[in-house]
Each structure stands twice: as C-alpha cells, then as structure tokens.
Amino acid sequence: YPSSIGQAASEGCLRMHQNDLEELFEQVRLGTLVTVVD
C-alpha cells in the first residue's frame, strides 16, 4: 500500500518506498544499532 507511506498506518512497521529501502540497505551493515525517533 504505497499510498500509506509517510502516514501512521501500522503498529510499528517502518514503511519505505522500494528505492529508498534499497539505498538504506547498501549503507547499513548487519548488526548496526538503529534508533527511531519521532
């Protein structure tokens, strides 16, 4: 449901567009600590 990206539409999932997710994947190593802030 791409139209819900950027809106409060889940119970805690991080929803991203595919191209943004692929870019992030290339920059983050397995085991990297991630902090999500609002």
CSV table of N, CA and C in Angstrom, one decimal:
chain,number,residue,atom,x,y,z
A,1,TYR,N,0.8,-1.2,0.0
A,1,TYR,CA,0.0,0.0,0.0
A,1,TYR,C,0.9,1.2,0.0
A,2,PRO,N,1.5,1.6,-1.1
A,2,PRO,CA,2.4,2.7,-1.2
A,2,PRO,C,1.8,4.1,-0.7
A,3,SER,N,0.4,4.2,-0.9
A,3,SER,CA,-0.2,5.5,-0.5
A,3,SER,C,-0.2,5.7,1.0
A,4,SER,N,0.1,4.7,1.8
A,4,SER,CA,0.1,4.9,3.2
A,4,SER,C,1.5,5.2,3.8
A,5,ILE,N,2.5,5.2,2.9
A,5,ILE,CA,3.9,5.5,3.3
A,5,ILE,C,3.9,7.0,3.8
A,6,GLY,N,4.5,7.2,4.9
A,6,GLY,CA,4.6,8.6,5.5
A,6,GLY,C,3.4,8.9,6.4
A,7,GLN,N,2.5,8.0,6.6
A,7,GLN,CA,1.4,8.2,7.5
A,7,GLN,C,1.4,7.1,8.6
A,8,ALA,N,0.7,7.5,9.7
A,8,ALA,CA,0.6,6.5,10.8
A,8,ALA,C,-0.4,5.4,10.4
A,9,ALA,N,0.1,4.3,9.8
A,9,ALA,CA,-0.8,3.3,9.2
A,9,ALA,C,-0.3,1.9,9.6
A,10,SER,N,0.5,1.7,10.6
A,10,SER,CA,0.9,0.4,11.1
A,10,SER,C,1.0,0.4,12.6
A,11,GLU,N,1.4,-0.8,13.1
A,11,GLU,CA,1.6,-1.0,14.5
A,11,GLU,C,3.1,-1.0,14.9
A,12,GLY,N,3.8,-0.2,14.1
A,12,GLY,CA,5.3,-0.1,14.4
A,12,GLY,C,6.2,-0.4,13.3
A,13,CYS,N,5.6,-0.9,12.1
A,13,CYS,CA,6.5,-1.2,11.0
A,13,CYS,C,7.0,0.1,10.4
A,14,LEU,N,8.2,0.0,9.8
A,14,LEU,CA,8.8,1.2,9.1
A,14,LEU,C,8.5,1.0,7.7
A,15,ARG,N,7.7,1.8,7.1
A,15,ARG,CA,7.3,1.7,5.7
A,15,ARG,C,8.1,2.6,4.9
A,16,MET,N,8.7,2.1,3.8
A,16,MET,CA,9.5,2.9,2.9
A,16,MET,C,9.3,2.6,1.5
A,17,HIS,N,9.5,3.5,0.6
A,17,HIS,CA,9.5,3.2,-0.8
A,17,HIS,C,10.6,2.3,-1.2
A,18,GLN,N,10.5,1.4,-2.2
A,18,GLN,CA,11.4,0.4,-2.5
A,18,GLN,C,12.8,1.0,-2.8
A,19,ASN,N,12.9,2.0,-3.6
A,19,ASN,CA,14.2,2.6,-3.9
A,19,ASN,C,14.9,3.2,-2.7
A,20,ASP,N,14.2,3.8,-1.7
A,20,ASP,CA,14.8,4.3,-0.5
A,20,ASP,C,15.3,3.1,0.4
A,21,LEU,N,14.5,2.1,0.4
A,21,LEU,CA,14.9,0.9,1.2
A,21,LEU,C,16.2,0.3,0.6
A,22,GLU,N,16.3,0.2,-0.7
A,22,GLU,CA,17.5,-0.4,-1.3
A,22,GLU,C,18.7,0.5,-1.0
A,23,GLU,N,18.5,1.8,-1.1
A,23,GLU,CA,19.7,2.7,-0.8
A,23,GLU,C,20.1,2.5,0.7
A,24,LEU,N,19.1,2.5,1.6
A,24,LEU,CA,19.5,2.3,3.0
A,24,LEU,C,20.2,0.9,3.2
A,25,PHE,N,19.7,-0.1,2.6
A,25,PHE,CA,20.3,-1.4,2.7
A,25,PHE,C,21.8,-1.4,2.4
A,26,GLU,N,22.1,-0.7,1.3
A,26,GLU,CA,23.5,-0.6,0.9
A,26,GLU,C,24.4,0.1,1.9
A,27,GLN,N,23.8,0.9,2.7
A,27,GLN,CA,24.6,1.8,3.6
A,27,GLN,C,24.7,1.3,5.1
A,28,VAL,N,23.9,0.2,5.4
A,28,VAL,CA,23.9,-0.2,6.8
A,28,VAL,C,24.4,-1.7,6.9
A,29,ARG,N,25.3,-1.9,7.8
A,29,ARG,CA,25.8,-3.3,8.0
A,29,ARG,C,24.9,-4.1,8.9
A,30,LEU,N,24.9,-5.4,8.8
A,30,LEU,CA,24.2,-6.3,9.7
A,30,LEU,C,24.7,-6.0,11.1
A,31,GLY,N,23.7,-5.9,12.0
A,31,GLY,CA,24.1,-5.7,13.4
A,31,GLY,C,24.2,-4.2,13.8
A,32,THR,N,24.0,-3.3,12.9
A,32,THR,CA,24.0,-1.9,13.2
A,32,THR,C,22.9,-1.5,14.1
A,33,LEU,N,23.2,-0.8,15.2
A,33,LEU,CA,22.1,-0.3,16.1
A,33,LEU,C,21.4,0.8,15.4
A,34,VAL,N,20.1,0.7,15.4
A,34,VAL,CA,19.2,1.7,14.8
A,34,VAL,C,18.3,2.3,15.9
A,35,THR,N,18.2,3.6,15.9
A,35,THR,CA,17.3,4.3,16.8
A,35,THR,C,16.3,5.1,16.0
A,36,VAL,N,15.0,4.8,16.2
A,36,VAL,CA,14.0,5.5,15.5
A,36,VAL,C,13.4,6.6,16.5
A,37,VAL,N,13.3,7.8,16.0
A,37,VAL,CA,12.8,8.9,16.8
A,37,VAL,C,11.6,9.6,16.1
A,38,ASP,N,10.7,10.1,16.8
A,38,ASP,CA,9.6,10.8,16.2
A,38,ASP,C,9.8,12.3,16.3
